[in-house]
Amino acid sequence: MKPNFLMLFLALAWPAAWSATAAPLQLRQEAPPDGWAAQAGGTRGGADATAVVTVSDAAQLRRALDPAIKGSRIVLVDGVIDMSEGRPYASTADQARRGLVRLPSNTTLAGAGAASGFINAQLLVAKVEQVVIRNLNLRNPCDVAPEWDPQDGPTGGWNAQFDAISIVDARHVWVDHNSFTDAPVTDDTLPVEHGKPKQCHDGALDIRDASDFVTVSYNHFALHAKTMLIGASDKAVGDADHLRITLSNNLFEHVTSRAPRVRFGQVHLFNNYYVGERRHPSYKHGYSVGVAFGARIVSHANAFEIADARDCTNAVSLFASATNPGAFKDQGSLLNGGLLGACSATGDPGWTVPYAFAPIPAADVPAHVRAHAGAGKQAAP
């Protein structure tokens, strides 16, 4: 039987950094105008709900999210909900069933305080529309039985299931002021098998299958490897003309890669702050933004602080494709205090940002994002 890492999950404490005092949360707030989620009618989630339902355990949450309930809903998470309910997952299938939090259309899911959130959970936004997720602390789920694939890369690799949030074939989604981390089950705590850490984490926030009109704003992503995948496959031709996504004012701190990695999408990045170290003991920085098959990325005034970065290719990685190369165009971003450099001139994305936005100068981004990104900081602009 494959070892189960869940006991390690349950034995370690909730991160102390998630105990700050919460700022007021506007539960009926709609997605801001400076992002793709505000286009084509906007994103309100459950703002029209007649009442707010507060939940504090997995059973209450399941009842509140019952798809048989008609109309809009606002679900407020009070405290930390362990979706395993103290019973370790017996298998990946058991984890897939009991750890799943499926959000219906016209739903706002939010944390009641700065320390509210989930462990042992995977939030799924699939084939729905009008969903808002805010002010939650999300411990990236650890697959209890990751699989070894000897054909994964030149030396093989471990593959895990489950993202903290998966957005699949969904429209009008706003993910705002959340905190994502592997801690305390960081990669250096995992056993080594086949010469590699037995990686139990998949993505933090993945967006795929022609999802559209999504804004990801003021989130804090920390201590993770494969952070955000936008578009899951070069063969997913249905993603073309979709995956219209804005990432703004997010903090990516000691994440190895995919912040994000993009296929096909018309993705706008502005005022994001990237902090990494190419010699980090657990999460060595590989790249921040991945420009993959058919990606069309427009970038404004992002700040990259990557220790030991040689040049802009350490911040923006171009994945070669002869048939449909991606494009990345930047204005005003900085790498370690200097201009991002030549990698910003990789072709014309072929679209212009359709909404008004006012990025602050990249030099001001670190202080602004540090002050406002993550759970418990909803008073940010």
XYZ file of C-alpha atoms in Angstrom:
381
model
C 0.000 0.000 0.000
C 1.251 3.477 -0.843
C 2.020 5.686 2.192
C -0.679 8.099 3.277
C 0.555 11.639 3.955
C -2.680 12.823 5.519
C -1.583 12.039 9.075
C 1.256 14.493 8.564
C -1.299 17.038 7.354
C -3.418 16.680 10.468
C -0.518 16.605 12.930
C 0.970 19.929 11.879
C -0.379 23.289 12.954
C -2.249 25.809 10.855
C 0.232 28.501 9.752
C 0.550 31.312 12.268
C 0.703 33.853 9.439
C -3.014 33.289 8.896
C -4.099 34.714 12.243
C -4.165 38.417 11.402
C -7.193 40.579 12.099
C -9.624 40.641 9.181
C -10.716 43.794 7.422
C -14.414 44.221 6.559
C -15.556 41.978 3.722
C -18.176 43.210 1.271
C -20.049 39.976 0.553
C -22.147 41.390 -2.277
C -19.273 43.074 -4.085
C -18.957 42.332 -7.796
C -15.753 41.855 -9.731
C -13.907 45.147 -10.307
C -14.043 46.807 -13.729
C -10.280 46.442 -14.361
C -10.409 42.755 -15.254
C -11.857 40.264 -17.695
C -14.476 39.087 -15.155
C -16.217 42.471 -15.500
C -16.739 42.035 -19.229
C -19.780 40.563 -21.000
C -22.201 41.483 -18.223
C -19.865 41.261 -15.238
C -19.412 38.833 -12.352
C -21.631 39.073 -9.257
C -21.530 35.534 -7.886
C -24.280 35.160 -5.312
C -24.739 38.900 -4.730
C -28.511 38.628 -5.269
C -28.992 36.071 -2.488
C -31.673 36.941 0.048
C -29.620 35.650 2.974
C -26.080 34.698 4.023
C -25.540 31.119 5.201
C -22.668 30.631 7.670
C -21.001 27.203 7.839
C -18.321 25.822 10.129
C -17.957 22.161 9.143
C -18.017 19.930 6.071
C -21.586 18.705 6.562
C -22.975 22.218 6.816
C -20.967 23.242 3.752
C -22.349 20.382 1.662
C -25.890 21.315 2.589
C -25.303 24.976 1.781
C -23.882 24.105 -1.661
C -26.548 21.526 -2.537
C -27.212 22.002 -6.282
C -30.900 21.273 -5.684
C -31.224 24.658 -3.970
C -32.434 27.182 -6.497
C -31.306 30.781 -6.833
C -28.259 32.716 -5.693
C -26.364 31.943 -2.501
C -23.714 33.493 -0.279
C -21.856 30.953 1.871
C -19.639 32.292 4.642
C -16.951 29.960 6.038
C -16.444 30.482 9.768
C -13.103 29.025 10.848
C -11.160 26.220 9.200
C -13.102 23.386 7.568
C -11.301 20.040 7.290
C -13.071 18.209 4.489
C -11.669 14.874 5.713
C -13.606 15.428 8.971
C -10.735 13.858 10.897
C -10.906 10.559 9.002
C -7.773 10.100 6.856
C -8.481 9.475 3.201
C -8.134 5.783 2.393
C -7.240 6.267 -1.273
C -7.132 8.809 -4.076
C -10.704 7.823 -4.963
C -11.844 8.401 -1.385
C -10.079 11.753 -1.369
C -11.687 12.702 -4.678
C -15.137 11.968 -3.250
C -14.952 13.377 0.268
C -12.551 16.247 -0.362
C -14.535 17.720 -3.245
C -16.223 21.107 -2.787
C -18.291 21.714 -5.931
C -19.566 25.261 -6.340
C -22.881 25.825 -8.155
C -23.665 28.819 -10.362
C -24.552 32.146 -8.754
C -22.461 31.460 -5.643
C -20.206 33.567 -3.454
C -17.967 31.539 -1.130
C -15.995 33.624 1.348
C -14.122 33.404 4.620
C -15.672 35.047 7.661
C -12.300 36.042 9.122
C -8.628 36.272 8.292
C -7.991 32.690 9.453
C -10.984 31.038 7.754
C -10.443 28.500 5.013
C -9.985 24.847 4.073
C -7.639 21.927 4.512
C -7.875 18.581 2.724
C -10.166 20.175 0.150
C -10.328 20.701 -3.588
C -12.663 23.464 -4.742
C -14.201 22.794 -8.161
C -15.859 25.414 -10.371
C -16.999 23.307 -13.342
C -19.577 23.953 -16.074
C -21.105 26.843 -14.100
C -21.128 30.618 -14.190
C -21.184 33.511 -11.765
C -18.882 32.316 -8.963
C -16.916 34.461 -6.509
C -14.280 32.995 -4.125
C -12.794 35.411 -1.575
C -10.882 35.675 1.682
C -10.035 31.991 2.105
C -6.852 30.310 3.320
C -6.325 27.261 1.158
C -3.774 24.616 2.026
C -2.923 23.054 -1.321
C -4.243 19.478 -1.171
C -1.816 16.580 -0.879
C -2.738 13.484 -2.894
C -2.569 10.528 -0.508
C -1.371 8.214 -3.300
C 0.644 10.008 -6.009
C 1.711 7.874 -8.974
C 5.244 7.353 -10.283
C 5.563 7.706 -14.075
C 8.936 6.507 -15.403
C 8.140 8.167 -18.756
C 7.633 11.633 -17.237
C 10.701 13.514 -18.440
C 14.177 12.090 -18.847
C 14.321 10.582 -15.346
C 10.656 9.966 -14.481
C 8.461 11.892 -12.098
C 5.695 11.799 -9.522
C 2.207 12.859 -10.560
C -0.503 13.961 -8.160
C -4.162 14.862 -8.500
C -6.162 17.701 -6.912
C -5.798 21.478 -7.119
C -6.770 23.879 -4.364
C -9.105 25.479 -6.933
C -9.930 24.107 -10.386
C -11.900 26.236 -12.850
C -13.141 23.992 -15.660
C -15.425 25.076 -18.516
C -16.786 27.904 -16.346
C -17.571 31.541 -17.042
C -17.595 34.720 -14.975
C -15.400 33.766 -12.017
C -13.651 36.103 -9.587
C -10.927 34.715 -7.275
C -9.880 37.450 -4.876
C -7.895 37.942 -1.649
C -7.148 34.283 -0.973
C -3.951 32.709 0.387
C -2.563 29.471 -1.056
C 0.351 27.463 0.373
C 1.784 23.943 0.708
C 2.833 24.697 4.294
C 3.234 22.868 6.545
C 3.560 19.949 4.100
C 6.274 21.579 2.019
C 8.260 19.593 -0.520
C 11.248 19.203 1.804
C 9.036 17.209 4.224
C 8.101 14.594 1.617
C 9.815 11.187 1.460
C 12.224 10.510 -1.384
C 11.473 7.578 -3.679
C 12.928 6.834 -7.119
C 15.483 9.502 -6.264
C 12.898 12.307 -6.066
C 10.593 13.781 -3.425
C 7.272 11.955 -3.595
C 5.404 14.990 -4.864
C 1.817 14.967 -3.567
C 0.776 18.458 -4.742
C -0.666 19.358 -8.116
C -1.807 22.907 -8.911
C -2.815 25.756 -6.631
C -5.238 27.355 -9.116
C -5.723 25.815 -12.559
C -8.029 27.237 -15.256
C -8.886 25.191 -18.317
C -11.405 23.812 -20.839
C -12.476 27.099 -22.445
C -13.224 28.847 -19.148
C -13.798 32.536 -19.762
C -14.112 35.971 -18.155
C -12.016 35.274 -15.064
C -10.230 37.721 -12.764
C -7.615 36.577 -10.225
C -6.761 39.519 -7.973
C -4.947 40.240 -4.718
C -4.131 36.605 -3.906
C -1.000 35.320 -2.151
C 0.542 32.167 -3.617
C 3.432 30.796 -1.559
C 5.662 27.703 -1.310
C 4.389 25.677 -4.234
C 5.810 24.115 -7.381
C 3.286 24.052 -10.257
C 1.221 27.070 -9.309
C -1.245 28.053 -12.041
C -1.926 26.371 -15.363
C -4.094 28.223 -17.868
C -4.996 25.780 -20.643
C -4.133 22.152 -19.965
C -3.091 20.839 -23.374
C -1.694 21.885 -26.750
C -4.479 19.784 -28.269
C -7.292 21.670 -26.524
C -8.117 23.719 -29.631
C -11.488 24.632 -28.128
C -9.608 26.945 -25.758
C -8.841 29.319 -28.628
C -10.773 32.599 -28.305
C -11.549 31.734 -24.675
C -9.438 31.739 -21.477
C -9.809 35.514 -21.207
C -8.229 36.005 -17.800
C -6.794 38.882 -15.765
C -4.155 38.447 -13.053
C -3.625 41.635 -11.064
C -1.956 42.573 -7.786
C -1.118 38.990 -6.824
C 1.920 37.952 -4.785
C 3.782 34.869 -6.028
C 6.321 34.089 -3.324
C 8.772 31.209 -3.632
C 6.811 29.298 -6.223
C 8.834 27.203 -8.636
C 6.924 27.768 -11.873
C 3.585 28.396 -13.634
C 2.708 31.822 -12.337
C 1.021 31.290 -14.729
C 1.889 28.971 -17.617
C -0.480 29.839 -20.458
C -1.779 28.045 -23.536
C -4.184 29.770 -25.961
C -5.480 32.330 -23.450
C -5.796 36.078 -23.836
C -4.224 36.768 -20.461
C -3.566 40.186 -18.964
C -0.963 40.505 -16.204
C -0.576 43.758 -14.328
C 0.952 44.835 -11.026
C 1.807 41.305 -9.908
C 4.788 40.808 -7.600
C 7.084 37.797 -8.074
C 9.595 36.824 -5.383
C 11.884 33.835 -5.876
C 15.334 32.337 -5.427
C 17.013 30.123 -7.966
C 18.826 28.446 -5.040
C 15.884 28.144 -2.670
C 16.260 24.993 -0.516
C 12.756 23.658 -1.287
C 11.245 25.720 -4.107
C 13.996 26.627 -6.529
C 12.694 29.235 -8.942
C 12.546 27.943 -12.505
C 10.436 30.590 -14.225
C 7.469 32.805 -13.412
C 5.449 33.333 -16.601
C 5.334 30.472 -19.101
C 4.476 31.411 -22.688
C 3.308 28.136 -24.195
C 1.294 26.940 -27.181
C -0.876 29.721 -28.612
C -0.575 31.958 -25.534
C -1.437 35.620 -26.031
C -0.159 37.508 -22.983
C -0.240 41.269 -22.397
C 1.811 42.457 -19.419
C 1.984 45.801 -17.618
C 4.133 46.973 -14.695
C 4.859 43.710 -12.927
C 7.760 43.447 -10.466
C 10.100 40.444 -10.495
C 12.611 39.962 -7.672
C 14.422 36.730 -8.501
C 17.673 36.130 -6.639
C 20.472 34.990 -8.979
C 18.379 35.642 -12.111
C 20.694 36.040 -15.089
C 18.269 37.803 -17.419
C 14.610 38.100 -18.341
C 14.405 34.473 -19.500
C 14.518 33.466 -15.840
C 11.282 35.437 -15.346
C 9.513 34.724 -18.640
C 10.038 31.326 -20.257
C 9.167 30.746 -23.891
C 8.052 27.197 -24.686
C 8.989 26.545 -28.288
C 6.226 25.668 -30.731
C 6.711 25.603 -34.472
C 2.991 25.479 -35.258
C 1.524 28.030 -32.847
C 4.133 29.938 -30.851
C 2.917 32.072 -28.008
C 3.342 35.828 -27.700
C 4.231 38.012 -24.720
C 4.284 41.795 -24.850
C 5.302 43.858 -21.841
C 5.309 47.479 -20.865
C 6.952 48.823 -17.749
C 7.865 45.650 -15.840
C 11.044 45.379 -13.775
C 13.435 42.525 -13.011
C 15.583 43.091 -9.911
C 15.199 46.840 -10.289
C 16.055 47.033 -13.996
C 13.900 46.814 -17.090
C 12.586 43.329 -17.795
C 14.512 43.217 -21.034
C 14.438 41.700 -24.493
C 12.234 38.725 -23.710
C 9.302 41.142 -23.590
C 9.471 41.505 -27.391
C 8.307 38.068 -28.516
C 5.585 38.938 -30.972
C 2.208 40.603 -31.147
C -0.460 39.046 -28.909
C -3.052 40.234 -31.408
C -5.479 41.838 -28.940
C -5.750 44.921 -26.785
C -7.075 45.174 -23.244
C -10.806 46.003 -23.590
C -11.317 47.610 -20.170
C -9.931 50.668 -18.423
C -7.129 49.999 -15.941
C -4.543 52.150 -14.204
C -1.448 50.192 -13.157
C 0.842 51.739 -10.589
C 4.557 51.931 -11.500
C 6.362 48.615 -11.136
C 8.714 50.148 -8.552
C 5.716 50.693 -6.257
C 4.253 47.212 -6.729
C 6.172 45.330 -3.977
C 4.974 47.555 -1.138
C 1.436 47.766 -2.518
C 1.016 44.045 -3.021
C 2.643 43.138 0.302
C 0.178 45.420 2.058
C -2.956 44.205 0.292
C -2.660 40.670 -1.144
C -3.985 37.608 0.657
C -6.764 36.613 3.024
C -7.713 39.095 5.714
C -6.849 42.134 3.595
C -10.128 42.871 1.824
C -9.840 46.614 2.412
C -7.386 46.804 -0.497
C -8.356 49.027 -3.419
